[in-house]
Amino acid sequence: MTSDRLPQLTGADAEAADAVAALLRGTAPLGIAFSGGVDSSLLLALAVRALGAGQVLAVLGVSPSLAADERAGAHRVAAHIGARVVEVATYEGESAAYRANGPDRCFHCKDELFTRISDEVAAEHGLVAVAYGENADDARRPDRPGSRAATEHRVLRPLADAGLDKAAVRRLARALRLPCADKPAAPCLASRIPHFDEVSPAKLGQVERAEKALRGLGFSDCRVRHHGEVARVELPVAEIARAASGELREAVLSAVRAAGFRMVAVDLAGIQSGAFTLPLVGVTEGHDHHA
């Protein structure tokens, strides 16, 4: 799919896309920090629509915190849009501050990504600017240290600046028929490790293997929180009973143990996005979050 083949938009969708396009004037060639999630995918599609596929480059950061399935999915989405992708290796795991896993962990990860883009991608591809997929709801959240890194690196956030919230992003992604339009949020694997417990490739690998196995058992979404020998499995509330019943209970137990955990607990609260970070920044339950 190329810029002239993206579906036509009408009404409020066209107005929103035009608002983003207006913010992108003068930014070509533009780099998009791309993950394959709905936010960065919509931004990539709107940039291709506004600037042309030859003037937009999707930049995918690759490290142990990116699950292999997410990496492959990102390439599929970019191919559907018709955008070029370049991968850049990131080394946040070499940073003591990142491994320490404080509430500012995402700052160190995004700082590494934006630094690598500046040092390794921008000059080679003649990029005028770099943008990322923060939306208007993200911009209001108190637990987004990655946003500070974007500010420090002068990374653009056209979705947020155009006022597109999560609902608008999903609506536009569906209107453009993006394959990730209804994809659940998929924060990086490090978000599964409690703050102040060290992030390591071994722990990230355990989480990745366990979550892949659970998706293979048919669960629509999951988080496997790493508590040492204990895996705390979060599933959509409607799917919790299924995990604990009949033969599937044994399959869940075996799958998560095979990833390297000794004990497996299913959290009756379901998926709790932001569960590790939000209490540390003074936010209580009842908010809609993604981490």
mmCIF file of C-alpha atoms in Angstrom:
data_model
loop_
_atom_site.group_PDB
_atom_site.id
_atom_site.type_symbol
_atom_site.label_atom_id
_atom_site.label_comp_id
_atom_site.label_asym_id
_atom_site.label_seq_id
_atom_site.Cartn_x
_atom_site.Cartn_y
_atom_site.Cartn_z
ATOM 1 C CA MET A 1 0.000 0.000 0.000
ATOM 2 C CA THR A 2 1.379 3.433 -0.937
ATOM 3 C CA SER A 3 0.260 6.958 -0.143
ATOM 4 C CA ASP A 4 -2.061 7.138 -3.151
ATOM 5 C CA ARG A 5 -3.711 3.849 -2.203
ATOM 6 C CA LEU A 6 -4.547 4.608 1.438
ATOM 7 C CA PRO A 7 -8.331 4.721 1.891
ATOM 8 C CA GLN A 8 -9.947 8.109 1.516
ATOM 9 C CA LEU A 9 -11.107 9.774 4.721
ATOM 10 C CA THR A 10 -14.217 11.871 5.211
ATOM 11 C CA GLY A 11 -15.750 14.118 7.845
ATOM 12 C CA ALA A 12 -14.056 14.294 11.225
ATOM 13 C CA ASP A 13 -11.504 11.668 10.189
ATOM 14 C CA ALA A 14 -10.347 13.785 7.255
ATOM 15 C CA GLU A 15 -10.180 16.874 9.466
ATOM 16 C CA ALA A 16 -8.035 15.045 12.023
ATOM 17 C CA ALA A 17 -5.708 13.706 9.327
ATOM 18 C CA ASP A 18 -5.414 17.181 7.829
ATOM 19 C CA ALA A 19 -4.537 18.602 11.259
ATOM 20 C CA VAL A 20 -1.682 16.114 11.563
ATOM 21 C CA ALA A 21 -0.599 16.824 7.974
ATOM 22 C CA ALA A 22 -0.446 20.550 8.727
ATOM 23 C CA LEU A 23 1.927 19.843 11.617
ATOM 24 C CA LEU A 24 4.151 17.772 9.328
ATOM 25 C CA ARG A 25 4.715 20.496 6.720
ATOM 26 C CA GLY A 26 8.404 21.122 6.246
ATOM 27 C CA THR A 27 9.515 17.963 8.094
ATOM 28 C CA ALA A 28 10.414 15.753 5.114
ATOM 29 C CA PRO A 29 12.335 13.541 5.021
ATOM 30 C CA LEU A 30 10.744 12.490 8.320
ATOM 31 C CA GLY A 31 11.735 9.659 10.630
ATOM 32 C CA ILE A 32 9.025 7.970 12.688
ATOM 33 C CA ALA A 33 10.022 6.158 15.884
ATOM 34 C CA PHE A 34 7.988 3.070 15.093
ATOM 35 C CA SER A 35 6.915 0.069 17.151
ATOM 36 C CA GLY A 36 4.014 -1.441 15.213
ATOM 37 C CA GLY A 37 1.531 -0.357 17.883
ATOM 38 C CA VAL A 38 -1.562 1.545 16.872
ATOM 39 C CA ASP A 39 -0.237 5.003 17.757
ATOM 40 C CA SER A 40 3.038 4.890 15.838
ATOM 41 C CA SER A 41 1.367 2.969 13.000
ATOM 42 C CA LEU A 42 -1.304 5.615 12.577
ATOM 43 C CA LEU A 43 1.340 8.333 12.650
ATOM 44 C CA LEU A 44 3.330 6.451 10.025
ATOM 45 C CA ALA A 45 0.267 6.072 7.791
ATOM 46 C CA LEU A 46 -0.709 9.730 8.141
ATOM 47 C CA ALA A 47 2.861 10.821 7.415
ATOM 48 C CA VAL A 48 2.959 8.658 4.278
ATOM 49 C CA ARG A 49 -0.421 10.091 3.289
ATOM 50 C CA ALA A 50 0.777 13.666 3.803
ATOM 51 C CA LEU A 51 4.387 13.516 2.618
ATOM 52 C CA GLY A 52 4.581 10.469 0.352
ATOM 53 C CA ALA A 53 6.166 7.097 1.077
ATOM 54 C CA GLY A 54 9.555 8.193 -0.253
ATOM 55 C CA GLN A 55 9.761 10.992 2.319
ATOM 56 C CA VAL A 56 9.033 8.905 5.417
ATOM 57 C CA LEU A 57 11.203 6.357 7.211
ATOM 58 C CA ALA A 58 9.995 4.067 9.992
ATOM 59 C CA VAL A 59 12.736 3.516 12.582
ATOM 60 C CA LEU A 60 12.346 0.388 14.696
ATOM 61 C CA GLY A 61 14.477 0.089 17.822
ATOM 62 C CA VAL A 62 15.559 -3.498 18.472
ATOM 63 C CA SER A 63 16.780 -4.807 21.824
ATOM 64 C CA PRO A 64 15.968 -7.650 24.272
ATOM 65 C CA SER A 65 13.000 -5.610 25.539
ATOM 66 C CA LEU A 66 11.246 -5.992 22.154
ATOM 67 C CA ALA A 67 9.486 -9.325 21.748
ATOM 68 C CA ALA A 68 10.240 -11.147 18.510
ATOM 69 C CA ASP A 69 6.523 -11.332 17.696
ATOM 70 C CA GLU A 70 6.227 -7.553 18.084
ATOM 71 C CA ARG A 71 9.224 -7.016 15.823
ATOM 72 C CA ALA A 72 7.746 -9.208 13.089
ATOM 73 C CA GLY A 73 4.344 -7.579 13.477
ATOM 74 C CA ALA A 74 5.837 -4.115 13.081
ATOM 75 C CA HIS A 75 7.368 -5.087 9.752
ATOM 76 C CA ARG A 76 4.021 -6.438 8.557
ATOM 77 C CA VAL A 77 2.226 -3.204 9.425
ATOM 78 C CA ALA A 78 4.865 -1.049 7.734
ATOM 79 C CA ALA A 79 4.683 -3.213 4.617
ATOM 80 C CA HIS A 80 0.902 -2.805 4.570
ATOM 81 C CA ILE A 81 1.292 0.972 4.744
ATOM 82 C CA GLY A 82 4.042 0.926 2.133
ATOM 83 C CA ALA A 83 6.647 2.538 4.354
ATOM 84 C CA ARG A 84 10.367 1.835 4.452
ATOM 85 C CA VAL A 85 11.728 0.422 7.702
ATOM 86 C CA VAL A 86 15.200 0.652 9.110
ATOM 87 C CA GLU A 87 16.116 -1.180 12.296
ATOM 88 C CA VAL A 88 18.460 0.378 14.815
ATOM 89 C CA ALA A 89 20.007 -1.624 17.647
ATOM 90 C CA THR A 90 19.572 0.027 21.029
ATOM 91 C CA TYR A 91 21.678 -0.705 24.088
ATOM 92 C CA GLU A 92 19.630 0.553 27.007
ATOM 93 C CA GLY A 93 20.558 -2.663 28.825
ATOM 94 C CA GLU A 94 24.110 -1.347 29.140
ATOM 95 C CA SER A 95 22.868 1.623 31.164
ATOM 96 C CA ALA A 96 23.017 1.149 34.933
ATOM 97 C CA ALA A 97 20.142 3.623 35.325
ATOM 98 C CA TYR A 98 17.950 1.575 32.980
ATOM 99 C CA ARG A 99 18.821 -1.733 34.656
ATOM 100 C CA ALA A 100 18.073 -0.213 38.078
ATOM 101 C CA ASN A 101 14.461 -0.003 36.864
ATOM 102 C CA GLY A 102 13.245 3.053 38.699
ATOM 103 C CA PRO A 103 10.042 4.838 37.677
ATOM 104 C CA ASP A 104 12.134 6.749 35.119
ATOM 105 C CA ARG A 105 13.231 3.586 33.269
ATOM 106 C CA CYS A 106 11.329 4.628 30.137
ATOM 107 C CA PHE A 107 13.292 7.871 30.003
ATOM 108 C CA HIS A 108 16.565 5.979 29.685
ATOM 109 C CA CYS A 109 15.110 3.651 27.038
ATOM 110 C CA LYS A 110 13.673 6.461 24.902
ATOM 111 C CA ASP A 111 16.788 8.577 25.417
ATOM 112 C CA GLU A 112 18.846 5.696 24.025
ATOM 113 C CA LEU A 113 16.481 5.239 21.066
ATOM 114 C CA PHE A 114 16.395 8.923 20.132
ATOM 115 C CA THR A 115 20.170 9.179 20.565
ATOM 116 C CA ARG A 116 20.732 6.227 18.219
ATOM 117 C CA ILE A 117 18.351 7.743 15.667
ATOM 118 C CA SER A 118 20.246 11.044 15.833
ATOM 119 C CA ASP A 119 23.672 9.405 15.676
ATOM 120 C CA GLU A 120 23.070 6.547 13.235
ATOM 121 C CA VAL A 121 19.973 7.207 11.131
ATOM 122 C CA ALA A 122 19.328 10.921 10.693
ATOM 123 C CA ALA A 123 22.455 11.822 8.744
ATOM 124 C CA GLU A 124 22.508 8.661 6.638
ATOM 125 C CA HIS A 125 18.932 9.173 5.482
ATOM 126 C CA GLY A 126 18.933 12.964 5.480
ATOM 127 C CA LEU A 127 16.158 13.265 8.042
ATOM 128 C CA VAL A 128 14.905 16.770 8.728
ATOM 129 C CA ALA A 129 12.889 15.751 11.786
ATOM 130 C CA VAL A 130 11.863 12.784 13.923
ATOM 131 C CA ALA A 131 8.376 12.171 15.347
ATOM 132 C CA TYR A 132 6.819 9.627 17.674
ATOM 133 C CA GLY A 133 3.316 8.443 18.431
ATOM 134 C CA GLU A 134 2.372 10.100 21.706
ATOM 135 C CA ASN A 135 -1.369 10.798 21.682
ATOM 136 C CA ALA A 136 -3.311 13.466 23.562
ATOM 137 C CA ASP A 137 -4.278 11.102 26.383
ATOM 138 C CA ASP A 138 -0.633 10.063 26.817
ATOM 139 C CA ALA A 139 0.377 13.715 27.040
ATOM 140 C CA ARG A 140 -1.833 14.158 30.120
ATOM 141 C CA ARG A 141 -0.443 11.138 31.978
ATOM 142 C CA PRO A 142 1.891 11.601 34.951
ATOM 143 C CA ASP A 143 3.849 8.392 34.338
ATOM 144 C CA ARG A 144 5.405 9.047 30.920
ATOM 145 C CA PRO A 145 9.131 9.682 31.462
ATOM 146 C CA GLY A 146 9.705 8.775 27.805
ATOM 147 C CA SER A 147 7.951 12.025 26.941
ATOM 148 C CA ARG A 148 10.721 13.951 28.712
ATOM 149 C CA ALA A 149 13.286 12.225 26.505
ATOM 150 C CA ALA A 150 11.314 13.216 23.427
ATOM 151 C CA THR A 151 11.289 16.835 24.565
ATOM 152 C CA GLU A 152 15.034 16.829 25.200
ATOM 153 C CA HIS A 153 15.698 15.407 21.718
ATOM 154 C CA ARG A 154 13.195 17.768 20.022
ATOM 155 C CA VAL A 155 11.132 14.838 18.778
ATOM 156 C CA LEU A 156 7.772 15.862 17.350
ATOM 157 C CA ARG A 157 4.463 14.521 18.699
ATOM 158 C CA PRO A 158 1.942 15.450 16.002
ATOM 159 C CA LEU A 159 -0.885 13.180 17.192
ATOM 160 C CA ALA A 160 -0.923 14.827 20.610
ATOM 161 C CA ASP A 161 -0.454 18.308 19.158
ATOM 162 C CA ALA A 162 -3.398 17.739 16.813
ATOM 163 C CA GLY A 163 -5.542 16.707 19.796
ATOM 164 C CA LEU A 164 -5.962 13.051 18.809
ATOM 165 C CA ASP A 165 -6.797 10.981 21.883
ATOM 166 C CA LYS A 166 -6.794 7.184 22.127
ATOM 167 C CA ALA A 167 -10.345 6.869 20.808
ATOM 168 C CA ALA A 168 -9.578 9.069 17.801
ATOM 169 C CA VAL A 169 -6.398 7.105 17.080
ATOM 170 C CA ARG A 170 -8.319 3.824 17.042
ATOM 171 C CA ARG A 171 -11.093 5.303 14.904
ATOM 172 C CA LEU A 172 -8.665 6.670 12.324
ATOM 173 C CA ALA A 173 -6.645 3.453 12.276
ATOM 174 C CA ARG A 174 -9.831 1.540 11.463
ATOM 175 C CA ALA A 175 -10.797 4.060 8.801
ATOM 176 C CA LEU A 176 -7.392 3.577 7.168
ATOM 177 C CA ARG A 177 -7.820 -0.211 7.545
ATOM 178 C CA LEU A 178 -4.545 -0.646 9.395
ATOM 179 C CA PRO A 179 -4.046 -4.268 10.469
ATOM 180 C CA CYS A 180 -3.132 -3.151 14.000
ATOM 181 C CA ALA A 181 -6.242 -0.989 14.486
ATOM 182 C CA ASP A 182 -7.639 -3.242 17.225
ATOM 183 C CA LYS A 183 -4.308 -4.536 18.520
ATOM 184 C CA PRO A 184 -4.089 -4.418 22.325
ATOM 185 C CA ALA A 185 -1.470 -2.116 23.784
ATOM 186 C CA ALA A 186 1.866 -3.952 23.999
ATOM 187 C CA PRO A 187 4.309 -2.110 26.265
ATOM 188 C CA CYS A 188 7.896 -3.301 26.253
ATOM 189 C CA LEU A 189 8.811 -6.440 28.146
ATOM 190 C CA ALA A 190 10.648 -4.479 30.841
ATOM 191 C CA SER A 191 7.297 -3.130 32.051
ATOM 192 C CA ARG A 192 6.600 -6.602 33.478
ATOM 193 C CA ILE A 193 9.406 -6.325 36.039
ATOM 194 C CA PRO A 194 8.614 -4.515 39.314
ATOM 195 C CA HIS A 195 10.404 -1.211 39.751
ATOM 196 C CA PHE A 196 13.736 -1.451 41.549
ATOM 197 C CA ASP A 197 14.105 -5.120 40.575
ATOM 198 C CA GLU A 198 16.947 -5.207 38.061
ATOM 199 C CA VAL A 199 16.065 -5.592 34.390
ATOM 200 C CA SER A 200 18.098 -8.356 32.750
ATOM 201 C CA PRO A 201 17.996 -10.196 29.418
ATOM 202 C CA ALA A 202 17.236 -13.435 31.293
ATOM 203 C CA LYS A 203 14.119 -11.989 32.933
ATOM 204 C CA LEU A 204 12.964 -10.400 29.681
ATOM 205 C CA GLY A 205 13.380 -13.757 27.949
ATOM 206 C CA GLN A 206 11.290 -15.526 30.586
ATOM 207 C CA VAL A 207 8.486 -13.011 30.198
ATOM 208 C CA GLU A 208 8.597 -13.204 26.401
ATOM 209 C CA ARG A 209 8.463 -17.011 26.357
ATOM 210 C CA ALA A 210 5.611 -17.168 28.867
ATOM 211 C CA GLU A 211 3.493 -14.555 27.087
ATOM 212 C CA LYS A 212 4.045 -16.137 23.693
ATOM 213 C CA ALA A 213 2.943 -19.490 25.104
ATOM 214 C CA LEU A 214 -0.203 -17.976 26.610
ATOM 215 C CA ARG A 215 -1.121 -16.309 23.330
ATOM 216 C CA GLY A 216 -0.588 -19.701 21.710
ATOM 217 C CA LEU A 217 -3.221 -21.092 24.066
ATOM 218 C CA GLY A 218 -5.731 -18.621 22.653
ATOM 219 C CA PHE A 219 -5.756 -15.765 25.154
ATOM 220 C CA SER A 220 -6.471 -12.456 23.458
ATOM 221 C CA ASP A 221 -4.102 -10.459 25.662
ATOM 222 C CA CYS A 222 -1.862 -11.071 28.646
ATOM 223 C CA ARG A 223 0.836 -9.718 30.918
ATOM 224 C CA VAL A 224 3.238 -11.981 32.800
ATOM 225 C CA ARG A 225 4.603 -9.997 35.714
ATOM 226 C CA HIS A 226 8.005 -11.219 36.912
ATOM 227 C CA HIS A 227 8.171 -11.730 40.684
ATOM 228 C CA GLY A 228 11.274 -13.892 40.938
ATOM 229 C CA GLU A 229 10.196 -17.520 40.935
ATOM 230 C CA VAL A 230 6.542 -16.444 40.723
ATOM 231 C CA ALA A 231 4.802 -15.450 37.504
ATOM 232 C CA ARG A 232 1.749 -13.281 38.131
ATOM 233 C CA VAL A 233 -0.403 -13.754 35.044
ATOM 234 C CA GLU A 234 -2.797 -10.988 34.089
ATOM 235 C CA LEU A 235 -5.532 -11.814 31.574
ATOM 236 C CA PRO A 236 -8.681 -10.046 30.373
ATOM 237 C CA VAL A 237 -11.261 -10.498 33.135
ATOM 238 C CA ALA A 238 -13.594 -12.414 30.827
ATOM 239 C CA GLU A 239 -10.855 -15.006 30.161
ATOM 240 C CA ILE A 240 -9.704 -15.659 33.740
ATOM 241 C CA ALA A 241 -12.161 -18.498 34.397
ATOM 242 C CA ARG A 242 -11.052 -20.241 31.217
ATOM 243 C CA ALA A 243 -7.439 -20.219 32.382
ATOM 244 C CA ALA A 244 -8.327 -21.961 35.636
ATOM 245 C CA SER A 245 -10.650 -24.623 34.292
ATOM 246 C CA GLY A 246 -10.227 -28.120 32.952
ATOM 247 C CA GLU A 247 -7.318 -29.145 30.798
ATOM 248 C CA LEU A 248 -6.381 -25.567 30.001
ATOM 249 C CA ARG A 249 -5.342 -24.986 33.623
ATOM 250 C CA GLU A 250 -2.653 -27.646 33.251
ATOM 251 C CA ALA A 251 -1.588 -26.199 29.898
ATOM 252 C CA VAL A 252 -1.238 -22.704 31.395
ATOM 253 C CA LEU A 253 0.745 -24.082 34.319
ATOM 254 C CA SER A 254 3.069 -26.092 32.095
ATOM 255 C CA ALA A 255 3.582 -23.269 29.595
ATOM 256 C CA VAL A 256 4.568 -20.670 32.184
ATOM 257 C CA ARG A 257 6.747 -23.095 34.133
ATOM 258 C CA ALA A 258 8.527 -24.006 30.914
ATOM 259 C CA ALA A 259 9.487 -20.334 30.569
ATOM 260 C CA GLY A 260 11.475 -20.636 33.802
ATOM 261 C CA PHE A 261 9.043 -19.816 36.599
ATOM 262 C CA ARG A 262 8.420 -22.170 39.527
ATOM 263 C CA MET A 263 5.008 -20.864 40.610
ATOM 264 C CA VAL A 264 2.145 -19.491 38.525
ATOM 265 C CA ALA A 265 -0.541 -17.166 39.904
ATOM 266 C CA VAL A 266 -3.471 -15.793 37.925
ATOM 267 C CA ASP A 267 -4.371 -12.293 39.121
ATOM 268 C CA LEU A 268 -8.124 -11.964 39.669
ATOM 269 C CA ALA A 269 -7.926 -8.224 38.965
ATOM 270 C CA GLY A 270 -7.218 -8.903 35.287
ATOM 271 C CA ILE A 271 -4.881 -6.783 33.185
ATOM 272 C CA GLN A 272 -3.660 -3.808 35.209
ATOM 273 C CA SER A 273 -1.830 -1.440 32.907
ATOM 274 C CA GLY A 274 0.584 0.848 34.666
ATOM 275 C CA ALA A 275 0.395 -1.289 37.799
ATOM 276 C CA PHE A 276 4.053 -0.930 38.730
ATOM 277 C CA THR A 277 4.571 2.731 37.864
ATOM 278 C CA LEU A 278 1.347 4.509 38.771
ATOM 279 C CA PRO A 279 1.486 3.926 42.561
ATOM 280 C CA LEU A 280 4.977 5.452 42.569
ATOM 281 C CA VAL A 281 3.759 8.659 40.935
ATOM 282 C CA GLY A 282 0.732 9.027 43.191
ATOM 283 C CA VAL A 283 -1.994 7.720 40.897
ATOM 284 C CA THR A 284 -4.594 5.308 42.227
ATOM 285 C CA GLU A 285 -6.892 2.832 40.510
ATOM 286 C CA GLY A 286 -9.694 3.939 38.241
ATOM 287 C CA HIS A 287 -7.559 5.395 35.464
ATOM 288 C CA ASP A 288 -7.216 3.929 31.977
ATOM 289 C CA HIS A 289 -3.540 3.171 31.311
ATOM 290 C CA HIS A 290 -1.312 1.150 29.015
ATOM 291 C CA ALA A 291 1.938 0.053 30.657
#
